[in-house]
Short mmCIF file of C-alpha atoms in Angstrom, two decimals:
data_model
loop_
_atom_site.label_atom_id
_atom_site.label_comp_id
_atom_site.label_asym_id
_atom_site.label_seq_id
_atom_site.Cartn_x
_atom_site.Cartn_y
_atom_site.Cartn_z
CA MET A 1 -0.04 -0.34 -0.36
CA ASP A 2 1.38 3.27 -0.36
CA PRO A 3 2.99 4.48 2.37
CA ASP A 4 1.41 8.13 2.91
CA HIS A 5 -1.76 6.18 2.22
CA SER A 6 -1.02 3.67 5.39
CA GLN A 7 -0.34 6.96 7.51
CA HIS A 8 -3.43 8.55 6.86
CA LEU A 9 -5.39 5.30 7.38
CA GLN A 10 -3.83 4.58 10.98
CA GLU A 11 -4.71 8.14 12.29
CA LEU A 12 -8.31 7.16 11.20
CA ARG A 13 -8.43 3.81 13.20
CA ARG A 14 -6.60 4.91 15.93
CA GLY A 15 -9.14 5.92 18.31
CA THR A 16 -11.69 2.28 16.61
CA VAL A 17 -10.08 0.24 18.45
CA ALA A 18 -10.74 1.17 21.32
CA LEU A 19 -13.67 1.65 21.07
CA ALA A 20 -14.65 -1.32 19.53
CA CYS A 21 -12.01 -3.02 22.72
CA LEU A 22 -15.05 -1.08 25.52
CA ILE A 23 -17.89 -2.80 22.82
CA ARG A 24 -16.68 -6.25 22.66
CA LEU A 25 -15.28 -6.78 26.09
CA ARG A 26 -19.29 -6.51 27.80
CA THR A 27 -18.08 -10.39 27.70
CA PRO A 28 -15.49 -11.06 29.64
CA GLU A 29 -12.52 -12.03 27.23
CA TYR A 30 -8.85 -12.65 27.06
CA GLY A 31 -6.14 -10.79 25.16
CA TYR A 32 -5.48 -12.64 22.12
CA ALA A 33 -9.26 -14.05 21.65
CA LEU A 34 -10.12 -10.41 21.61
CA LEU A 35 -7.53 -9.89 19.21
CA GLU A 36 -8.65 -12.29 17.08
CA THR A 37 -12.08 -11.65 16.84
CA LEU A 38 -11.21 -8.64 16.50
CA THR A 39 -9.53 -9.35 13.43
CA ALA A 40 -12.62 -11.74 11.90
CA ASP A 41 -14.75 -8.87 12.95
CA GLY A 42 -12.35 -6.70 10.39
CA ILE A 43 -11.21 -4.35 12.97
CA ASP A 44 -7.37 -4.09 11.88
CA VAL A 45 -5.19 -4.10 14.76
CA ASP A 46 -2.18 -5.12 15.61
CA ALA A 47 -0.87 -7.70 18.73
CA ASN A 48 1.57 -5.08 20.08
CA THR A 49 -0.75 -1.79 19.51
CA LEU A 50 -4.20 -3.73 21.44
CA TYR A 51 -1.77 -5.02 24.53
CA PRO A 52 -1.25 -2.21 25.40
CA LEU A 53 -4.35 -0.41 24.74
CA LEU A 54 -5.74 -3.01 27.12
CA ARG A 55 -3.55 -2.03 29.86
CA ARG A 56 -4.67 1.47 29.77
CA LEU A 57 -7.14 1.07 29.83
CA GLU A 58 -7.70 -1.24 32.77
CA LYS A 59 -4.93 1.93 34.33
CA GLN A 60 -8.40 4.57 33.67
CA GLY A 61 -10.51 2.94 34.83
CA LEU A 62 -12.89 1.18 31.75
CA VAL A 63 -11.98 -1.78 32.31
CA SER A 64 -12.00 -4.61 34.55
CA SER A 65 -9.17 -7.78 34.95
CA GLU A 66 -9.01 -10.75 36.85
CA TRP A 67 -7.10 -13.57 36.56
CA ASN A 68 -8.52 -16.83 35.71
CA THR A 69 -6.49 -19.54 37.19
CA ASP A 70 -9.37 -22.53 36.85
CA GLU A 71 -7.47 -24.43 32.98
CA ALA A 72 -4.00 -24.91 33.11
CA ARG A 73 -2.43 -21.57 31.29
CA PRO A 74 -3.64 -18.71 34.07
CA ARG A 75 -5.33 -15.54 31.48
CA LYS A 76 -6.26 -12.64 32.49
CA PHE A 77 -9.22 -11.76 31.23
CA TYR A 78 -11.15 -7.86 31.04
CA THR A 79 -14.29 -6.63 30.73
CA THR A 80 -16.04 -3.32 29.87
CA SER A 81 -16.60 -1.26 33.54
CA ALA A 82 -19.16 0.87 34.33
CA ALA A 83 -17.26 4.40 33.83
CA GLY A 84 -16.33 2.44 30.13
CA THR A 85 -20.15 1.00 28.35
CA GLU A 86 -20.06 5.39 29.72
CA LEU A 87 -18.34 6.10 27.59
CA ALA A 88 -18.21 3.84 24.78
CA ALA A 89 -22.00 5.56 24.28
CA VAL A 90 -21.06 9.14 24.21
CA LEU A 91 -17.73 6.99 21.52
CA THR A 92 -20.48 5.54 20.24
CA THR A 93 -23.18 8.61 19.41
CA ASP A 94 -19.89 10.68 17.94
CA TRP A 95 -19.03 7.91 15.47
CA ASP A 96 -22.23 8.27 13.74
CA ARG A 97 -22.00 11.93 13.97
CA LEU A 98 -19.40 12.49 12.59
CA ASP A 99 -20.40 9.57 9.82
CA ALA A 100 -23.37 11.73 8.96
CA SER A 101 -22.02 14.71 9.06
CA LEU A 102 -18.49 12.98 6.15
CA ARG A 103 -22.39 12.03 4.58
CA ARG A 104 -23.36 14.90 3.72
CA LEU A 105 -20.28 16.70 2.39
CA ARG A 106 -20.16 13.61 0.47
CA GLU A 107 -23.76 13.91 -0.81
CA GLY A 108 -23.44 17.89 -1.13
CA ALA A 109 -20.01 18.67 -2.68
CA MET B 1 24.91 -14.43 20.71
CA THR B 2 23.89 -17.36 18.45
CA ASN B 3 22.43 -19.01 21.59
CA ARG B 4 18.65 -20.34 20.56
CA ASN B 5 17.58 -22.38 24.90
CA ASP B 6 15.28 -21.26 26.55
CA LEU B 7 14.37 -18.22 24.44
CA THR B 8 10.46 -17.06 25.90
CA ALA B 9 12.49 -17.42 29.99
CA ARG B 10 14.95 -15.55 29.01
CA TYR B 11 13.20 -12.91 27.44
CA LEU B 12 9.93 -13.37 30.44
CA ASP B 13 13.76 -12.06 32.86
CA ALA B 14 15.11 -9.65 30.67
CA ALA B 15 11.28 -7.73 29.97
CA ALA B 16 10.55 -8.20 34.00
CA GLY B 17 13.90 -7.08 35.12
CA GLN B 18 13.53 -3.97 33.37
CA VAL B 19 10.26 -3.10 35.99
CA PRO B 20 10.38 -2.54 39.63
CA GLU B 21 9.67 -5.02 41.49
CA PRO B 22 5.85 -4.56 42.59
CA GLN B 23 4.87 -4.77 38.61
CA ARG B 24 7.47 -7.50 37.98
CA GLU B 25 5.56 -10.85 38.75
CA ALA B 26 2.17 -9.42 36.52
CA LEU B 27 4.20 -8.38 33.42
CA ARG B 28 5.87 -11.79 33.70
CA LEU B 29 2.15 -13.67 34.03
CA GLU B 30 0.97 -11.02 31.08
CA LEU B 31 3.68 -11.72 28.69
CA ALA B 32 3.85 -15.43 29.23
CA GLU B 33 0.58 -16.15 28.22
CA ARG B 34 1.02 -13.64 25.70
CA ILE B 35 3.34 -15.35 24.20
CA ALA B 36 1.76 -19.11 24.51
CA ASP B 37 -0.77 -18.28 22.85
CA THR B 38 0.94 -16.58 20.29
CA MET B 39 3.11 -19.02 20.06
CA ASP B 40 0.22 -22.06 19.83
CA ALA B 41 -2.18 -19.93 17.26
CA LYS B 42 1.16 -20.28 14.97
CA GLN B 43 1.06 -23.33 15.06
CA SER B 44 -2.36 -23.92 14.75
CA THR B 45 -1.10 -22.95 11.43
CA GLY B 46 1.78 -25.53 11.10
CA ALA B 47 4.90 -23.99 12.25
CA SER B 48 7.10 -25.67 14.10
CA ALA B 49 7.34 -25.27 18.11
CA GLU B 50 11.23 -23.50 17.31
CA SER B 51 9.64 -21.41 14.47
CA ALA B 52 6.92 -20.34 16.62
CA GLU B 53 8.75 -19.37 19.11
CA TYR B 54 11.29 -17.61 17.57
CA ASP B 55 8.58 -15.14 15.18
CA THR B 56 6.72 -15.07 18.23
CA LEU B 57 9.53 -13.17 20.67
CA THR B 58 10.69 -11.10 17.27
CA GLU B 59 7.30 -9.82 17.08
CA LEU B 60 7.12 -8.61 20.56
CA GLY B 61 10.67 -6.43 20.09
CA HIS B 62 13.03 -4.89 22.43
CA PRO B 63 12.11 -6.30 25.86
CA ALA B 64 13.38 -3.49 27.41
CA LYS B 65 11.25 -1.04 24.41
CA LEU B 66 8.35 -3.47 25.27
CA ALA B 67 8.89 -3.41 29.33
CA ALA B 68 8.65 0.81 28.44
CA ASP B 69 5.94 0.80 26.79
CA TYR B 70 4.24 -1.39 29.70
CA LEU B 71 5.38 0.85 32.63
CA ASP B 72 4.35 3.92 30.45
CA ARG B 73 7.97 5.07 31.15
CA PRO B 74 9.23 7.84 28.76
CA LEU B 75 11.50 6.87 25.57
CA VAL B 76 12.35 10.35 25.17
CA LEU B 77 14.84 12.09 27.29
CA ILE B 78 12.75 15.83 27.67
CA GLY B 79 9.09 15.12 25.71
CA PRO B 80 7.39 18.71 24.45
CA ARG B 81 6.53 19.05 26.73
CA TYR B 82 9.62 20.78 28.49
CA TYR B 83 12.19 20.80 25.85
CA LEU B 84 11.11 24.56 25.02
CA LEU B 85 11.38 25.88 28.62
CA TRP B 86 14.76 23.62 28.68
CA ARG B 87 16.27 24.64 24.91
CA LYS B 88 15.03 28.79 26.76
CA LEU B 89 17.01 28.17 29.84
CA VAL B 90 20.23 26.13 28.38
CA ARG B 91 19.99 28.80 26.04
CA LEU B 92 20.01 31.96 28.29
CA VAL B 93 22.41 30.05 31.52
CA VAL B 94 24.94 28.27 29.26
CA PRO B 95 26.44 30.99 28.83
CA ILE B 96 25.73 34.20 30.63
CA ALA B 97 27.72 31.60 33.34
CA ALA B 98 30.51 29.64 30.92
CA GLY B 99 30.96 33.55 30.80
CA VAL B 100 31.41 34.54 34.13
CA ALA B 101 33.23 31.89 35.40
CA ALA B 102 35.76 32.29 32.59
CA GLY B 103 36.62 35.73 33.31
CA GLY B 104 36.48 35.04 37.01
CA ALA B 105 39.04 32.21 36.26
CA ALA B 106 40.71 34.76 34.15
CA ILE B 107 41.21 37.47 36.75
CA GLY B 108 42.45 35.02 39.35
CA ALA B 109 44.64 34.32 36.80
CA LEU B 110 46.19 37.35 36.13
CA ALA B 111 46.12 38.68 40.10
CA ASP B 112 48.54 35.35 39.84
CA ASP B 113 51.03 36.89 37.67
CA LYS B 114 50.42 33.41 35.27
CA SER B 115 51.46 33.79 31.40
CA ALA B 116 49.44 34.88 28.61
CA GLY B 117 49.03 31.39 27.53
CA ALA B 118 48.39 30.18 31.22
CA VAL B 119 45.68 32.99 31.78
CA ILE B 120 44.11 32.60 28.58
CA GLY B 121 44.23 27.88 28.66
CA GLU B 122 42.61 29.26 32.50
CA LEU B 123 39.64 31.72 30.62
CA TRP B 124 39.06 28.19 27.57
CA SER B 125 39.07 25.75 29.74
CA THR B 126 36.91 27.57 33.08
CA GLY B 127 34.37 28.20 30.38
CA VAL B 128 33.91 24.82 28.55
CA GLN B 129 33.50 23.11 31.70
CA VAL B 130 31.36 25.25 32.83
CA ALA B 131 28.79 25.33 30.24
CA VAL B 132 29.16 21.19 30.17
CA PHE B 133 28.37 21.11 33.57
CA VAL B 134 25.19 23.80 33.49
CA ALA B 135 24.29 21.72 30.32
CA ALA B 136 23.65 18.56 32.32
CA GLY B 137 22.71 20.15 35.01
CA ILE B 138 19.41 22.01 33.34
CA THR B 139 18.46 18.49 31.46
CA VAL B 140 18.34 16.52 33.96
CA VAL B 141 16.66 18.17 36.41
CA PHE B 142 13.57 18.38 33.36
CA ALA B 143 14.38 14.69 32.60
CA VAL B 144 13.65 14.52 36.00
CA PHE B 145 10.62 16.36 35.55
CA GLU B 146 9.71 14.23 32.46
CA ARG B 147 9.14 10.48 34.29
CA THR B 148 8.46 12.11 37.97
CA VAL B 149 5.33 15.42 36.93
CA PRO B 150 1.70 13.81 35.92
CA ASP B 151 0.27 15.39 32.83
CA GLY B 152 -1.98 18.40 33.30
CA GLU B 153 0.58 19.38 36.13
CA MET B 154 3.54 21.88 35.58
CA ASP B 155 3.42 22.17 32.14
CA PRO B 156 4.96 25.35 31.81
CA GLY B 157 3.00 25.85 27.85
CA SER B 158 0.08 26.48 30.33
CA ALA B 159 0.06 29.64 31.49
CA TRP B 160 0.83 30.91 27.68
CA ARG B 161 -1.40 34.36 27.28
CA PRO B 162 -1.43 36.30 23.94
CA GLU B 163 -0.07 39.28 25.94
CA LEU B 164 2.77 37.67 26.32
CA LEU B 165 4.22 37.60 22.83
CA PRO B 166 7.39 39.79 22.18
CA GLU B 167 7.09 43.58 20.82
CA ILE B 168 7.83 43.35 16.82
CA THR B 169 11.34 44.51 15.91
CA THR B 170 12.75 44.63 12.94
CA PRO B 171 15.28 42.46 11.25
CA THR B 172 17.47 45.68 11.79
CA ALA B 173 16.92 46.27 15.28
CA ARG B 174 17.16 43.60 15.63
CA ALA B 175 20.86 42.10 14.36
CA VAL B 176 22.21 45.08 15.75
CA ARG B 177 21.07 44.48 18.95
CA ARG B 178 22.54 40.89 19.29
CA ASP B 179 26.00 42.58 17.41
CA ARG B 180 26.20 44.92 19.63
CA VAL B 181 25.74 43.15 22.59
CA ALA B 182 28.69 40.20 21.46
CA GLU B 183 31.28 43.75 20.67
CA ALA B 184 30.11 45.30 23.87
CA VAL B 185 31.03 42.48 26.02
CA TRP B 186 34.04 41.57 24.15
CA LEU B 187 35.12 45.12 24.67
CA VAL B 188 34.41 44.79 28.55
CA VAL B 189 36.58 41.80 28.24
CA LEU B 190 39.61 42.94 25.95
CA GLY B 191 39.64 46.23 28.48
CA VAL B 192 39.62 43.89 31.18
CA PHE B 193 42.43 42.41 29.68
CA VAL B 194 45.15 45.30 28.77
CA ALA B 195 44.25 47.09 32.60
CA VAL B 196 45.63 44.19 34.09
CA LEU B 197 48.33 43.61 32.02
CA ARG B 198 51.66 44.22 32.89
CA PRO B 199 55.11 44.85 31.52
CA TYR B 200 57.84 42.68 32.38
CA SER B 201 60.19 43.14 35.42
CA ALA B 202 64.28 42.40 35.43
CA SER B 203 64.14 42.07 39.21
CA ASP B 204 60.99 39.62 39.16
CA GLY B 205 61.59 36.67 36.93
CA SER B 206 58.18 35.29 37.33
CA ARG B 207 56.22 37.90 35.69
CA HIS B 208 56.74 36.44 31.88
CA TRP B 209 54.78 39.56 30.36
CA VAL B 210 57.65 40.24 27.77
CA LEU B 211 56.22 43.87 27.30
CA ASP B 212 58.33 46.49 27.43
CA GLY B 213 57.84 49.02 30.59
CA GLY B 214 58.85 52.26 28.75
CA THR B 215 55.65 51.59 26.17
CA TRP B 216 53.38 50.10 28.45
CA GLN B 217 53.72 52.88 30.11
CA TRP B 218 51.84 55.56 27.44
CA LEU B 219 50.25 52.46 24.77
CA GLN B 220 47.61 51.27 27.78
CA TRP B 221 45.89 54.11 28.58
CA ALA B 222 45.78 54.70 24.81
CA LEU B 223 44.61 51.50 24.10
CA LEU B 224 42.01 51.59 26.64
CA ALA B 225 40.73 55.48 26.14
CA ILE B 226 39.52 54.21 22.58
CA ILE B 227 38.26 51.08 24.45
CA ALA B 228 36.25 52.86 26.82
CA ALA B 229 35.26 55.16 23.41
CA GLU B 230 33.54 52.44 21.11
CA LEU B 231 32.21 50.84 23.73
CA VAL B 232 30.58 54.51 24.70
CA MET B 233 29.33 54.11 20.85
CA ALA B 234 27.83 50.54 21.26
CA ILE B 235 25.71 51.43 23.86
CA VAL B 236 25.18 54.32 21.57
CA THR B 237 23.84 52.31 18.53
CA LEU B 238 22.01 49.96 20.59
CA ALA B 239 20.46 52.75 21.91
CA ARG B 240 19.35 53.81 18.72
CA GLY B 241 19.04 50.06 17.45
CA ARG B 242 19.90 52.18 14.43
CA TRP B 243 23.54 51.95 12.13
CA THR B 244 24.30 55.84 11.14
CA TRP B 245 26.53 57.29 9.28
CA THR B 246 28.19 59.39 11.96
CA HIS B 247 28.93 56.05 13.74
CA ALA B 248 30.81 54.60 10.15
CA GLY B 249 32.37 57.72 10.50
CA VAL B 250 33.39 57.55 14.14
CA GLY B 251 34.13 53.90 13.79
CA LEU B 252 36.71 55.30 11.17
CA ALA B 253 38.31 57.37 13.25
CA LEU B 254 39.15 55.29 16.41
CA ASN B 255 40.07 52.71 13.93
CA ALA B 256 42.71 55.41 12.43
CA ALA B 257 44.49 56.10 15.87
CA THR B 258 44.27 52.12 16.32
CA ILE B 259 46.22 52.08 13.44
CA ALA B 260 48.43 55.34 15.39
CA VAL B 261 49.62 54.12 18.56
CA LEU B 262 49.51 50.40 17.47
CA VAL B 263 51.59 50.29 14.73
CA PRO B 264 54.44 53.56 14.99
CA PRO B 265 56.30 51.36 18.20
CA LEU B 266 55.64 48.37 16.65
CA LEU B 267 57.40 49.07 13.63
CA ARG B 268 60.41 50.23 15.31
CA GLY B 269 61.09 47.76 17.54
CA ARG B 270 59.23 49.01 20.96
CA VAL B 271 56.25 47.37 22.03
CA PHE B 272 58.21 44.46 23.31
CA ASP B 273 61.21 43.68 25.64
CA PRO B 274 64.07 41.84 24.26
CA ALA B 275 64.91 40.45 27.24
CA ALA B 276 61.66 39.44 28.95
CA LEU B 277 61.77 37.49 25.03
CA ARG B 278 65.40 35.64 25.84
CA ALA B 279 63.79 34.84 29.23
CA LEU B 280 61.34 33.22 27.78
CA ASP B 281 63.83 30.90 25.67
CA TRP B 282 63.28 33.01 23.13
CA ALA B 283 66.30 33.28 21.81
CA ASP B 284 65.82 35.12 17.81
CA GLY B 285 62.26 36.88 19.51
CA PRO B 286 64.08 40.21 19.84
CA ALA B 287 65.84 39.92 16.50
CA GLN B 288 61.54 38.45 14.95
CA LEU B 289 60.15 41.05 17.12
CA GLY B 290 62.07 43.99 16.77
CA GLN B 291 62.64 46.58 14.30
CA GLY B 292 62.56 45.28 9.92
CA GLY B 293 61.80 41.38 11.62
CA HIS B 294 59.17 39.09 10.22
CA VAL B 295 56.99 38.57 13.41
CA THR B 296 57.28 42.41 13.28
CA ALA B 297 56.10 42.52 9.94
CA ILE B 298 53.02 40.07 10.65
CA LEU B 299 51.84 42.13 13.83
CA VAL B 300 52.06 45.56 11.44
CA VAL B 301 50.01 43.85 8.69
CA ALA B 302 47.35 42.35 11.21
CA VAL B 303 46.44 45.58 12.76
CA VAL B 304 45.77 47.61 9.71
CA ALA B 305 43.58 44.55 8.27
CA LEU B 306 41.20 43.85 11.49
CA CYS B 307 41.45 47.76 11.28
CA ALA B 308 40.39 48.72 7.84
CA TRP B 309 37.91 46.25 7.79
CA ASP B 310 35.65 47.48 11.25
CA ALA B 311 36.46 51.05 8.86
CA VAL B 312 34.71 49.37 6.15
CA LYS B 313 32.66 47.03 7.45
CA GLY B 314 30.80 50.29 9.86
CA PHE B 315 30.42 51.69 6.44
CA LEU B 316 28.93 49.01 4.88
CA ARG B 317 26.04 48.78 7.33
CA ALA B 318 25.32 52.17 7.15
CA ALA B 319 25.34 52.20 3.46
CA LYS B 320 22.36 48.77 4.03
CA GLN B 321 20.57 50.66 6.08
CA SER B 322 20.46 54.46 4.85
CA PRO B 323 16.51 55.25 3.20
CA ALA B 324 18.37 55.48 -0.31
CA ALA B 325 19.69 51.20 -0.64
CA ALA B 326 15.59 51.53 1.84
CA ARG B 327 14.00 52.44 -0.79
#
């Protein structure tokens, strides 16, 4: 891909990964499973982006985490917190508003 | 190193070693989960255990960088929050501190009656040392701020208001100011140097000033008078913020005076004391610096060339700035 294009795409998508995580983590999920789900749903995200992002969201209190030690491999499960749900609603509204604005701009031109 | 055994264990150790004790175990556990899950995914698509492990760790990247990401620790010494303030302080404080310290060291060395070379050496080494220490000190303080002060607090840019913008200065006024300030500082240093220089005295061997006592008696005052006049001119131009034809004329007169007082005694070999030159183990010094000597010729040409250039520079600046050129 054109390197200029990929840089702009990356900038455009930056905030959407956080929103996608907050929406998907309404049900608890561990890191790698989340990575696979998001990728399967067409949200392109790199592991080197997703894992630090989860930690940041946890630090900000937007997701909570719990270690599951039932299986042989202990895994950290993340869940969207109340604050995270609230933020997801705000971000979703803004996403829809932006989508409508861009549509108007395209059609008006 | 080409040892490919226990790569995962080594990676976990290397990354965990970069974070403080309380967070070490948490990082280790999270990272172990991530590595194991990623390796499983790679093996499920047909990769061997070894190559899955190798590729997974390669994708994770340098353990120190990963640990820095984990801690949200900055990977820059001084970030955008403090860079401008840091730059301003370094530019302002370092030259002043170095200049003051160098001046002090030079005066101290002169008071100890050290040779001219030793005084210059002292001045230079002290100036450089103080500049390095002050710059490093300022940098350390800001690097600590960068790592300890939370975002949003103590942001030097937060108190900025539009009325803090500097007054508009024309490019010439700015150039005049910069130039004249540098010149005034240089003149003061030169004046102090000329004022404390002592001629050679045979009775006191430690005084290795090679100047001739009889000539220096009047030459010192003549040079000090010229330097004082130059200083007054520099300050007047600084206050006016522009160069004028009058200043160019005064500059010409002062440069002519410099040539008039320096060149005749130089040509006649009267500036330096022959006994002093011999005392410095410079056997043919008296001949070289005497009437018709090679060094004498070089000195005379240098003095005349410097003075002539300085005078011409004054006229060039005045011409550039005269109303005719401005139109």
